[in-house]
XYZ file of C-alpha atoms in Angstrom:
755
model
C 129.971 79.725 92.469
C 131.749 83.258 90.899
C 131.091 85.596 88.077
C 127.466 86.268 90.090
C 125.170 84.094 92.148
C 123.763 80.756 91.149
C 119.962 81.802 90.855
C 121.295 84.526 88.271
C 123.659 82.016 86.676
C 123.637 80.673 82.883
C 123.129 76.525 82.934
C 126.432 75.894 82.103
C 128.564 78.953 81.755
C 129.341 81.124 84.417
C 127.609 84.364 83.444
C 129.239 88.082 82.797
C 127.840 90.810 84.055
C 125.991 92.226 80.925
C 124.029 88.270 81.108
C 123.041 89.560 84.949
C 121.075 92.197 84.578
C 118.256 92.270 88.105
C 114.727 92.930 87.147
C 112.948 96.239 88.803
C 113.488 95.840 92.232
C 110.051 94.745 94.329
C 110.363 98.041 96.069
C 110.221 100.480 93.723
C 106.602 99.167 91.472
C 103.939 101.764 92.445
C 101.538 100.726 95.226
C 98.291 102.566 94.376
C 97.343 102.989 98.190
C 101.052 104.121 98.619
C 100.544 107.346 96.506
C 97.319 108.580 97.920
C 98.351 108.308 101.612
C 101.861 110.449 100.170
C 99.513 112.693 98.138
C 97.358 113.632 101.208
C 100.344 113.853 103.872
C 102.386 115.926 101.701
C 99.130 117.995 100.800
C 98.928 118.955 105.180
C 102.389 120.046 105.288
C 104.622 123.572 106.260
C 107.016 124.238 104.006
C 109.412 124.467 107.588
C 107.927 120.779 107.559
C 108.217 119.486 104.507
C 112.253 120.195 104.284
C 112.604 119.276 107.660
C 112.209 115.852 105.937
C 115.292 116.831 103.848
C 117.476 116.866 106.388
C 120.023 114.707 108.345
C 121.637 115.040 111.834
C 123.559 112.935 113.814
C 123.817 111.454 117.379
C 126.556 110.621 119.529
C 127.899 108.263 120.974
C 130.198 108.832 124.307
C 131.745 106.331 127.059
C 128.030 106.783 129.145
C 126.492 106.014 125.885
C 124.206 107.463 123.482
C 124.041 111.758 123.418
C 121.859 114.519 121.663
C 123.777 117.556 120.021
C 122.108 120.939 122.176
C 119.107 121.920 120.462
C 118.830 118.478 117.842
C 115.973 116.787 120.151
C 114.606 120.540 120.547
C 114.673 120.361 116.202
C 113.060 116.831 116.096
C 110.045 117.782 118.443
C 109.340 120.572 116.128
C 109.667 118.677 113.062
C 112.930 120.130 111.723
C 114.922 116.714 111.121
C 113.865 113.722 109.417
C 116.063 111.244 109.394
C 119.027 110.977 112.276
C 122.584 108.959 111.799
C 124.465 107.493 114.405
C 121.559 106.446 117.224
C 121.327 103.047 117.458
C 119.891 99.822 120.154
C 116.113 99.833 120.025
C 116.214 101.013 123.458
C 117.557 104.546 122.033
C 115.870 104.469 118.736
C 112.251 104.474 120.347
C 113.212 107.474 122.378
C 113.931 109.810 119.901
C 111.437 108.177 117.047
C 109.147 108.912 120.314
C 109.566 112.569 120.387
C 108.378 112.859 116.052
C 105.858 110.476 116.223
C 104.265 111.523 119.112
C 105.688 114.896 119.539
C 105.064 116.641 115.954
C 102.080 118.214 114.380
C 101.876 115.268 111.876
C 103.957 112.615 113.355
C 106.126 111.464 110.921
C 108.745 108.518 112.390
C 112.198 109.314 111.566
C 114.514 107.140 109.593
C 117.714 105.724 111.311
C 121.050 104.992 109.744
C 124.444 104.542 110.819
C 127.828 103.358 109.112
C 127.686 99.329 108.688
C 130.251 98.843 106.194
C 132.172 95.641 107.176
C 129.675 94.417 109.769
C 127.152 96.215 112.971
C 128.465 94.051 116.318
C 129.532 91.004 114.418
C 132.515 92.725 112.820
C 133.625 90.832 109.530
C 136.799 91.914 106.624
C 137.491 95.104 106.190
C 135.311 95.160 103.191
C 138.341 95.341 100.801
C 139.042 91.803 102.655
C 136.248 90.151 100.984
C 136.480 91.179 97.464
C 139.671 88.975 98.085
C 137.636 86.492 98.744
C 136.161 86.723 95.169
C 133.023 84.697 96.648
C 129.636 86.470 95.977
C 127.932 84.447 98.124
C 130.100 84.927 101.660
C 130.340 88.606 100.494
C 126.240 88.123 99.768
C 126.069 86.690 103.474
C 128.606 89.373 105.202
C 126.056 91.635 104.216
C 122.532 89.763 105.120
C 123.960 89.425 108.660
C 125.148 93.076 109.011
C 121.753 93.776 108.101
C 119.731 91.542 110.735
C 121.728 93.167 113.513
C 121.884 96.285 113.234
C 118.172 96.901 112.204
C 117.860 94.500 115.597
C 119.010 98.219 116.603
C 116.866 99.737 115.486
C 118.715 100.997 112.184
C 116.567 101.746 109.370
C 119.225 102.260 106.315
C 123.213 101.768 105.827
C 125.715 103.976 104.126
C 126.890 101.017 102.803
C 127.876 99.592 99.994
C 131.047 102.038 98.769
C 131.282 101.104 95.847
C 134.469 103.882 93.786
C 136.841 101.680 91.810
C 139.983 102.244 94.108
C 143.581 102.572 91.602
C 145.559 104.101 94.426
C 146.941 102.794 96.842
C 147.703 105.737 99.224
C 144.030 106.365 99.217
C 143.069 105.204 102.813
C 139.303 104.528 101.626
C 140.489 101.596 99.160
C 140.090 99.983 102.541
C 136.122 100.143 102.030
C 135.672 99.148 98.897
C 135.763 96.187 96.333
C 139.030 97.367 94.638
C 140.714 98.291 91.198
C 138.557 96.249 88.791
C 135.291 97.776 87.219
C 134.150 94.176 86.651
C 134.468 92.094 90.607
C 133.444 95.427 91.887
C 130.055 95.777 89.736
C 129.092 92.174 91.193
C 130.152 93.000 94.754
C 128.254 96.192 94.681
C 125.243 94.075 92.881
C 126.620 91.471 96.587
C 126.295 93.407 99.112
C 122.683 95.811 98.040
C 120.893 92.034 97.456
C 122.553 91.002 100.997
C 121.448 94.306 103.135
C 118.196 94.667 101.550
C 116.682 91.237 100.706
C 113.668 90.531 98.227
C 111.471 93.147 100.934
C 112.357 96.506 102.182
C 109.081 96.243 104.682
C 111.117 92.678 106.447
C 112.006 93.819 109.310
C 115.297 92.533 108.977
C 116.581 93.769 106.419
C 118.347 97.589 105.603
C 118.050 100.013 102.999
C 121.807 100.235 101.079
C 123.296 102.827 100.093
C 126.031 103.349 96.301
C 128.539 106.127 97.068
C 130.312 108.101 96.640
C 129.063 109.464 93.273
C 130.955 109.815 91.701
C 134.741 109.166 91.007
C 135.770 109.755 94.432
C 138.193 107.020 94.288
C 140.064 108.532 92.068
C 141.681 111.418 93.626
C 144.249 113.121 92.277
C 147.319 112.070 94.915
C 145.573 110.042 96.640
C 144.578 112.454 98.823
C 141.347 112.443 100.435
C 138.973 114.561 99.799
C 140.540 115.679 96.697
C 139.898 116.977 93.515
C 138.964 114.854 90.217
C 139.527 115.565 87.618
C 139.221 111.992 84.677
C 137.483 112.615 80.842
C 134.223 111.139 80.841
C 135.564 108.335 78.747
C 137.305 107.847 82.413
C 133.704 108.021 83.826
C 131.787 106.505 82.429
C 133.987 102.990 81.930
C 135.869 102.871 84.938
C 134.192 104.698 87.490
C 130.198 104.110 86.844
C 129.889 101.350 85.950
C 128.999 99.372 89.477
C 127.112 102.354 90.867
C 124.981 101.181 87.848
C 125.402 97.655 89.483
C 123.963 99.021 92.382
C 120.397 100.586 90.471
C 119.819 97.342 88.320
C 120.147 95.380 91.831
C 117.730 98.209 93.667
C 119.746 100.019 95.765
C 117.139 102.711 97.340
C 119.523 105.453 98.432
C 122.466 106.883 96.399
C 125.385 109.083 98.710
C 127.676 112.114 96.799
C 130.329 111.676 96.640
C 132.626 115.020 97.891
C 135.164 115.164 95.082
C 134.298 117.686 92.509
C 133.759 116.153 88.718
C 135.041 118.745 85.557
C 135.129 121.195 87.735
C 131.402 120.802 89.686
C 131.096 119.575 92.872
C 129.771 116.253 93.193
C 126.551 117.335 96.162
C 126.038 120.244 93.192
C 126.231 118.601 90.008
C 123.460 118.073 88.290
C 125.519 116.281 85.204
C 125.256 112.922 87.588
C 122.319 113.580 90.591
C 119.705 114.297 87.171
C 121.472 113.338 83.701
C 123.117 109.536 84.881
C 121.396 108.815 88.078
C 117.784 109.838 87.050
C 116.928 109.880 83.280
C 119.468 107.836 82.087
C 119.746 105.403 84.474
C 115.783 105.436 86.505
C 117.808 105.447 89.683
C 113.921 105.840 91.772
C 115.498 105.926 95.584
C 116.793 109.329 96.303
C 119.662 110.983 96.974
C 121.626 111.897 100.367
C 124.882 113.733 100.929
C 127.565 113.221 102.270
C 128.590 114.625 105.081
C 128.307 118.646 105.149
C 129.463 117.883 101.302
C 126.792 121.116 100.879
C 127.751 123.272 102.946
C 131.964 122.239 101.413
C 131.025 123.756 98.331
C 131.900 127.551 99.497
C 135.360 126.198 100.009
C 135.134 124.545 96.523
C 134.460 128.449 94.854
C 131.456 126.835 93.761
C 128.994 128.825 96.175
C 128.985 131.915 97.276
C 127.397 131.345 100.599
C 126.259 128.013 101.789
C 121.763 129.438 101.040
C 123.124 129.297 97.103
C 125.043 126.271 98.186
C 121.950 124.701 99.472
C 119.641 125.682 96.015
C 122.877 124.575 94.235
C 122.314 120.855 95.068
C 118.333 120.141 95.544
C 117.815 122.043 91.839
C 121.215 118.904 90.939
C 119.244 116.246 92.457
C 120.382 116.015 95.985
C 116.955 115.282 98.645
C 118.732 114.506 101.969
C 121.498 117.357 104.347
C 123.439 115.176 106.178
C 124.961 117.136 108.735
C 125.584 120.684 107.215
C 121.741 122.029 107.890
C 121.795 123.872 105.080
C 118.968 123.203 103.567
C 117.261 123.611 107.730
C 118.795 127.241 108.014
C 118.220 128.502 103.937
C 115.474 126.784 102.103
C 112.665 127.900 103.362
C 113.879 131.765 102.575
C 115.021 129.883 99.082
C 111.292 129.451 98.293
C 110.318 131.921 99.454
C 111.558 134.358 97.132
C 111.574 132.241 93.975
C 114.959 130.232 93.948
C 113.740 127.208 94.508
C 110.113 125.280 93.958
C 108.311 124.050 95.673
C 107.145 121.423 93.178
C 110.941 120.823 93.447
C 110.563 120.676 97.674
C 107.650 118.337 97.395
C 109.751 116.029 94.514
C 112.888 114.961 97.157
C 110.150 115.192 99.857
C 107.925 112.425 98.331
C 111.197 110.372 97.623
C 112.252 109.995 101.171
C 108.686 109.771 102.926
C 108.400 106.973 100.341
C 110.947 105.151 101.548
C 109.837 105.396 104.691
C 106.693 103.720 104.249
C 107.890 100.614 101.900
C 109.946 100.402 105.808
C 106.980 100.370 107.660
C 107.294 102.755 109.033
C 104.051 104.575 109.123
C 101.981 100.795 109.590
C 104.444 100.872 112.892
C 107.162 103.499 113.619
C 109.097 100.958 116.394
C 108.684 98.101 114.877
C 112.988 97.805 115.060
C 112.662 99.174 118.082
C 112.545 95.714 119.792
C 114.829 95.306 122.441
C 113.878 91.243 123.107
C 114.690 90.726 119.108
C 117.762 92.726 119.676
C 119.253 90.541 122.705
C 118.110 87.465 120.835
C 120.060 88.725 118.159
C 123.373 90.404 117.931
C 126.765 87.883 118.481
C 124.519 84.355 117.644
C 127.286 81.489 117.534
C 126.735 81.161 114.109
C 127.208 84.972 112.758
C 130.464 83.868 114.543
C 131.261 81.020 112.552
C 129.659 83.163 109.407
C 132.648 85.986 110.361
C 135.700 83.226 110.571
C 134.445 81.702 107.496
C 134.529 85.251 105.202
C 137.602 85.882 107.001
C 139.515 82.985 106.288
C 138.886 83.202 102.518
C 139.495 86.986 102.288
C 143.040 85.799 103.256
C 146.178 85.522 100.481
C 148.869 83.362 100.866
C 151.865 85.612 98.502
C 154.647 83.629 99.223
C 155.046 80.171 100.144
C 158.281 79.319 100.191
C 159.791 75.665 100.785
C 156.411 74.974 102.314
C 156.744 77.057 105.457
C 153.545 76.346 105.609
C 151.079 74.949 106.553
C 153.025 75.224 110.066
C 154.797 72.394 110.980
C 153.940 69.502 113.011
C 157.370 69.368 114.662
C 156.936 73.140 115.257
C 156.825 72.618 119.055
C 157.869 76.694 120.270
C 155.601 79.469 117.963
C 157.365 83.280 118.719
C 154.137 86.277 117.640
C 156.072 88.908 117.377
C 154.967 92.450 116.338
C 152.682 95.471 116.794
C 149.755 93.591 115.211
C 150.262 90.111 117.110
C 147.764 90.946 120.690
C 146.194 94.122 119.203
C 142.396 93.473 119.612
C 141.407 96.990 118.610
C 143.790 96.833 114.837
C 141.735 92.841 113.883
C 138.531 94.396 112.945
C 139.816 97.910 110.918
C 138.752 101.243 110.141
C 134.840 101.756 110.232
C 134.170 98.967 112.512
C 130.844 100.381 113.128
C 129.235 99.298 116.811
C 131.589 96.516 116.510
C 133.426 95.964 120.423
C 136.839 97.029 119.750
C 138.502 96.137 123.475
C 136.766 93.667 124.435
C 134.978 90.665 121.752
C 138.083 90.261 118.555
C 140.295 87.146 118.911
C 143.713 88.273 118.082
C 146.374 86.527 116.115
C 148.184 85.104 119.456
C 144.842 84.137 121.312
C 144.373 82.397 117.562
C 147.315 80.770 117.732
C 146.896 79.081 120.836
C 143.754 78.362 120.966
C 144.658 76.142 118.198
C 147.772 74.852 119.101
C 148.278 71.284 120.236
C 149.599 70.425 123.434
C 152.733 70.960 123.724
C 153.707 73.547 121.972
C 154.467 76.852 123.352
C 153.025 80.284 121.657
C 155.223 83.034 123.525
C 154.745 86.688 122.372
C 156.656 89.686 121.984
C 155.544 92.867 120.933
C 158.719 93.996 119.582
C 158.244 97.756 116.767
C 155.277 99.650 116.733
C 153.892 100.761 114.459
C 153.102 104.390 114.954
C 154.971 107.399 112.878
C 157.205 108.388 115.561
C 158.406 105.746 116.277
C 160.982 105.157 112.947
C 164.559 104.573 113.988
C 163.828 104.031 117.542
C 165.109 99.524 118.482
C 163.013 99.740 122.239
C 162.170 96.237 122.749
C 164.589 94.698 119.812
C 166.213 92.890 122.490
C 163.175 90.945 123.720
C 161.717 90.363 120.283
C 164.899 88.204 119.279
C 165.624 86.901 121.758
C 162.103 84.976 121.577
C 162.501 84.046 118.656
C 166.129 82.482 118.370
C 163.911 80.319 121.341
C 161.438 80.152 118.948
C 161.285 76.908 116.230
C 159.058 79.209 113.750
C 158.570 82.972 113.751
C 155.323 84.648 113.195
C 155.627 88.489 112.674
C 152.121 89.989 113.338
C 152.938 93.179 110.735
C 151.328 96.224 109.272
C 149.487 99.489 109.560
C 147.350 100.750 112.550
C 143.785 100.575 112.082
C 143.024 104.594 111.761
C 146.307 104.382 108.462
C 143.146 103.306 106.517
C 139.390 104.551 105.437
C 138.630 107.826 105.783
C 141.119 110.511 106.258
C 143.596 108.323 105.346
C 146.392 108.949 103.047
C 149.547 107.983 102.655
C 153.266 108.941 100.754
C 154.171 105.601 101.455
C 153.753 102.469 100.936
C 155.879 100.803 103.877
C 155.648 99.772 106.648
C 154.942 102.018 109.901
C 157.237 102.976 112.676
C 160.168 100.644 113.498
C 158.374 97.266 111.216
C 160.894 96.989 108.634
C 164.299 97.067 111.398
C 162.517 94.212 113.088
C 161.544 92.159 110.757
C 165.677 91.902 108.719
C 166.809 91.801 112.440
C 164.275 89.098 112.528
C 165.422 87.289 109.108
C 168.900 87.523 110.006
C 168.360 85.005 112.903
C 167.760 82.322 109.992
C 164.412 81.181 112.102
C 161.752 80.618 109.664
C 160.142 84.003 109.344
C 156.588 84.313 108.611
C 154.635 87.513 107.512
C 150.833 87.986 108.903
C 150.416 91.535 107.432
C 147.327 93.208 108.414
C 146.306 96.967 106.601
C 143.398 97.801 104.258
C 145.724 98.962 100.997
C 148.109 96.858 98.710
C 151.190 97.713 100.956
C 155.132 97.577 99.642
C 156.463 95.074 101.187
C 159.502 94.065 98.492
C 161.888 93.498 101.395
C 159.839 90.599 102.866
C 159.236 89.483 99.119
C 162.462 88.365 98.936
C 163.857 87.611 101.799
C 161.203 86.109 104.216
C 160.105 82.916 103.647
C 155.917 83.063 104.087
C 153.741 85.777 102.836
C 150.244 86.064 104.264
C 147.462 89.199 103.776
C 145.258 88.836 106.570
C 143.649 92.855 105.971
C 141.927 93.175 108.449
C 140.771 89.721 109.252
C 137.057 91.383 111.762
C 136.182 89.911 114.979
C 137.163 86.133 115.190
C 140.383 86.850 112.308
C 142.442 85.251 114.992
C 140.643 82.129 115.273
C 141.304 82.438 111.176
C 144.130 83.163 110.447
C 145.421 79.821 112.594
C 143.226 78.286 110.434
C 145.437 79.417 107.695
C 148.072 79.041 109.183
C 147.996 75.831 111.016
C 146.732 74.009 107.672
C 143.133 73.618 108.744
C 142.042 75.732 106.057
C 143.736 75.753 102.067
C 143.718 79.580 101.183
C 142.025 80.527 98.309
C 141.588 84.471 98.064
C 143.273 86.582 95.306
C 143.343 90.452 95.713
C 141.710 92.701 93.859
C 144.015 94.934 93.699
C 147.751 95.431 92.378
C 150.776 95.423 94.972
C 153.208 97.558 93.686
C 157.099 97.442 94.448
C 156.807 101.592 95.825
C 154.975 104.214 95.831
C 157.247 105.722 92.923
C 155.070 103.088 90.472
C 151.635 104.330 91.875
C 148.925 104.757 91.068
C 148.984 101.266 89.402
C 146.517 98.405 88.243
C 146.335 95.351 85.954
C 144.451 96.862 82.783
C 146.261 100.411 82.244
C 146.609 100.991 78.619
C 149.844 100.214 76.285
C 151.408 102.777 74.720
C 153.360 103.655 71.477
C 156.805 102.889 73.131
C 155.948 99.954 75.019
C 158.586 98.500 77.144
C 158.184 95.147 74.837
C 158.616 97.256 71.861
C 162.373 97.340 72.990
C 165.543 95.320 73.146
C 166.593 94.328 77.142
C 168.612 97.766 78.481
C 166.625 99.510 75.359
C 165.775 103.822 76.837
C 163.525 104.638 74.515
C 160.187 102.987 75.283
C 157.785 103.397 78.859
C 159.913 102.246 82.083
C 161.276 103.595 84.948
C 165.277 103.740 85.012
C 165.642 101.819 88.600
C 162.456 99.979 88.513
C 160.096 97.226 86.377
C 157.118 97.840 85.391
C 156.122 94.791 86.544
C 154.487 95.225 89.909
C 155.483 93.530 92.959
C 151.830 91.360 93.430
C 149.804 91.441 90.609
C 145.918 91.462 90.523
C 144.249 88.376 90.900
C 146.992 87.085 92.498
C 147.022 84.606 95.356
C 148.298 81.196 96.352
C 147.323 77.464 97.379
C 148.817 74.877 99.274
C 147.820 72.470 97.097
C 148.836 73.298 92.588
C 146.337 73.765 89.907
C 146.899 73.043 86.345
C 145.416 74.266 83.189
C 144.581 73.025 80.085
C 145.243 75.918 76.758
C 141.232 77.861 76.698
C 139.094 76.576 73.286
C 136.484 78.165 71.985
C 132.929 77.593 71.269
C 133.668 79.692 67.640
C 136.338 81.900 65.854
C 133.715 84.801 65.494
C 129.886 85.875 66.872
C 128.010 88.748 65.230
C 125.577 90.790 66.431
C 122.783 88.651 69.353
C 124.921 86.008 69.349
C 127.814 84.076 71.612
C 130.846 82.144 72.162
C 131.208 79.792 75.054
C 134.654 79.338 76.457
C 136.576 76.461 78.642
C 139.030 75.813 80.432
C 140.204 72.570 82.243
C 141.651 73.018 85.352
C 143.197 70.785 87.449
C 144.425 69.980 91.464
C 147.785 68.556 90.876
C 148.654 68.464 94.230
C 147.901 66.848 97.418
C 145.774 69.018 99.078
C 141.714 69.587 98.953
C 140.915 73.597 97.507
C 139.898 76.322 95.618
C 140.929 78.125 93.207
C 139.707 81.161 90.794
C 139.174 81.116 87.246
C 139.634 84.271 85.282
C 138.971 85.239 82.380
C 140.032 87.819 80.122
C 140.034 89.682 77.076
C 141.451 91.943 75.051
C 139.933 94.216 72.519
C 142.639 94.235 70.351
C 142.054 97.831 68.048
C 139.438 100.530 68.732
C 138.033 103.367 68.253
C 139.480 104.607 71.308
C 142.534 102.864 72.594
C 141.637 100.234 74.582
C 143.489 97.920 78.049
C 146.053 95.250 77.959
C 143.822 93.069 79.934
C 139.745 92.868 81.228
C 138.407 90.547 83.267
C 135.597 89.035 81.974
C 134.213 85.895 84.491
C 135.809 83.850 87.392
C 133.937 80.903 88.538
C 135.369 79.433 91.990
C 136.286 75.864 92.094
C 136.291 73.308 94.630
C 138.288 70.410 94.207
C 140.046 67.512 95.420
C 143.822 65.964 94.695
C 143.529 64.836 91.467
C 140.127 65.799 90.560
C 139.232 68.498 87.189
C 136.769 70.290 85.616
C 136.388 72.564 82.962
C 135.289 76.287 83.419
C 133.401 77.067 80.254
C 131.999 82.022 79.968
C 130.077 82.538 77.744
C 131.064 85.799 76.463
C 127.966 88.066 74.262
C 129.395 91.238 71.771
C 126.808 93.546 74.969
C 130.267 92.153 76.984
C 133.128 93.528 75.453
C 131.208 97.592 75.095
C 132.875 100.819 75.807
C 132.043 104.193 75.792
C 132.920 104.034 71.687
C 134.760 107.661 69.488
C 131.827 109.390 69.646
C 130.561 108.868 73.365
C 127.439 106.028 72.334
C 128.528 103.045 74.414
C 128.616 99.563 72.431
C 131.088 97.323 70.890
C 132.595 97.185 67.809
C 133.220 94.711 65.826
C 137.068 92.641 65.429
C 139.796 90.888 66.945
C 139.857 89.934 70.308
C 142.047 87.491 72.348
C 141.148 85.681 74.980
C 143.117 83.815 78.397
C 141.433 81.341 80.773
C 143.792 81.558 84.384
C 144.866 81.898 88.038
C 145.667 85.182 87.518
C 146.022 88.731 85.456
C 149.798 88.670 85.544
C 149.297 84.163 84.234
C 146.831 86.290 81.024
C 150.036 87.225 79.250
C 150.564 83.556 77.881
C 149.747 82.242 74.876
C 145.905 83.445 74.086
C 143.133 82.039 72.036
C 141.670 84.796 69.671
C 138.336 85.109 68.171
C 136.677 88.403 66.367
C 132.844 90.143 66.455
C 131.558 90.584 63.401
C 128.650 92.960 61.751
């Protein structure tokens, strides 16, 4: 299914976001017994113990195993810490839990958190890669398996999903999100929350989810991590907040603040974000944790005079827990005693944290997640590895396939794998790979191709090039790679970015292939042999030269533990690629930021004659991107009938159903992501040239046709109007049902919304 999961679907129609709102989560329903328990516990707590529950500190993981920084164990024993992150394994978390439960006055259990982003031990494709599958059930399953493995190692809480909308490929953390689109990102946020939390927080195979980073972190200026964000409230509400609201609707248990400022105020000190919007408008009932030392960072931001004031500002804004900065630990008791923070404010935050511990069942059994036998039986289950392989191949996007280069020909008796990512285990699983084994578990591209190649097929490898920035201009290794290429029938060039070139603190001012990879790629193409470029990276790269000269391009992101097998599945044709881009690929970095749903200008390029100067354009590059949002090829082909509408207009409370028939016109079975786009022609404020409003992923046999339906309601077309209220407006609209946002430029159908 697609616009939402099957259990949310309206009969006969792929639902839109507005039609898939969730009911109040079970965990948020009031519990009289819990309230009595927490009332009594909080009444017994000293102010120091309360502040301890608002403090989150890290454990570390050295080559010899888990460690604690000097003094942290004493802090736990003294009740000065309520939560620990970066601690896992059943044995280690049990030892730490015993310190809190058996060694402190009140025996309040610790909460253990960890960055389980795209898998725990079994690593799935990076989050952006998963988004390219447009398969909500597969994404939910990935999060479900991640929760099962993480909880088996004593983890209660994951700092995921990251739901930041990202439209600047220079920003490395785009790899952790779902891309540039509000609609797709919102549905993926809901799927991940469902996967992590399940239906019952009290089940021992679920973990608390965290919607992060609140808010607008993906809009960092110049794509530079931790940088200032300066956007209008309208842009905030229409583009950056909806995935967070979707997470709240799905029952997410916790929120994490962002490093950036919004409207001149650091997010960890923003009462507008954390109280006015999150609590008062949306009714969020979980707790809010800061990102790593972000309270401390309000001082260099220039918003707080000192750490004491920063802590007070954060608590007043709506922060409940301080991650790693120890600002609350060191200053909050004094702030309360001097009357700058109220006891009621402390109690409110403490209750939110303790409530989650209660709902997880930790007061009933603090060690329920610390089961060594369960841990041993759970990690790397064969079915988990199978799921990781399946999600990986679903995530891959075929960007080019000139002359049917792929699948690899049956008569290709010698295959050359060339490039720094061809046989590199650490690179396969990308950044934020949690407890994943980076050195031995990942299956490389070379290993995957060798395992799949038939008898008599030789698969050889030469690294050839380097992705290190310092190696640009060098030619070490070229001779070996070119000699191998000349002896082979087809070249698989495995190139892209080193695993740590995306993720946190990994911004770039160039989107080109790093190192000397581009130079080698050009030499490989010059051999005249068929070249298949397998790209691995966590962002859109500017690969215009490759698009013009390479025979086939498959974007594999960082595909995870089973990535090499998944690449082989696609290259050999055992799986027909079905991924579609969740981000726009620019021709070069000068087009950034670029996204499919930009607004028109008063001088759009289409209004000018060819070569017109005074229109919105570049002198040296087309306006169009290299690859559009929603784009992706298949080994088969699909035909679309013109879209039809059930009615020409709808009024308040009404709806319109749009339909198109999609036919597999090729000779292979394949999946197609059918996409619905809408344009609001005139509004009280200017509107985007198109917006995704629905999609469905369908499997079709050769010659099979299926009619896909989408039902739209006025509220699906709501936005922040001129008066800053949220809602729809009457007017004229255009609609497309198409295979990508680029194909939506074809002839639309029109409809209207009446008063």
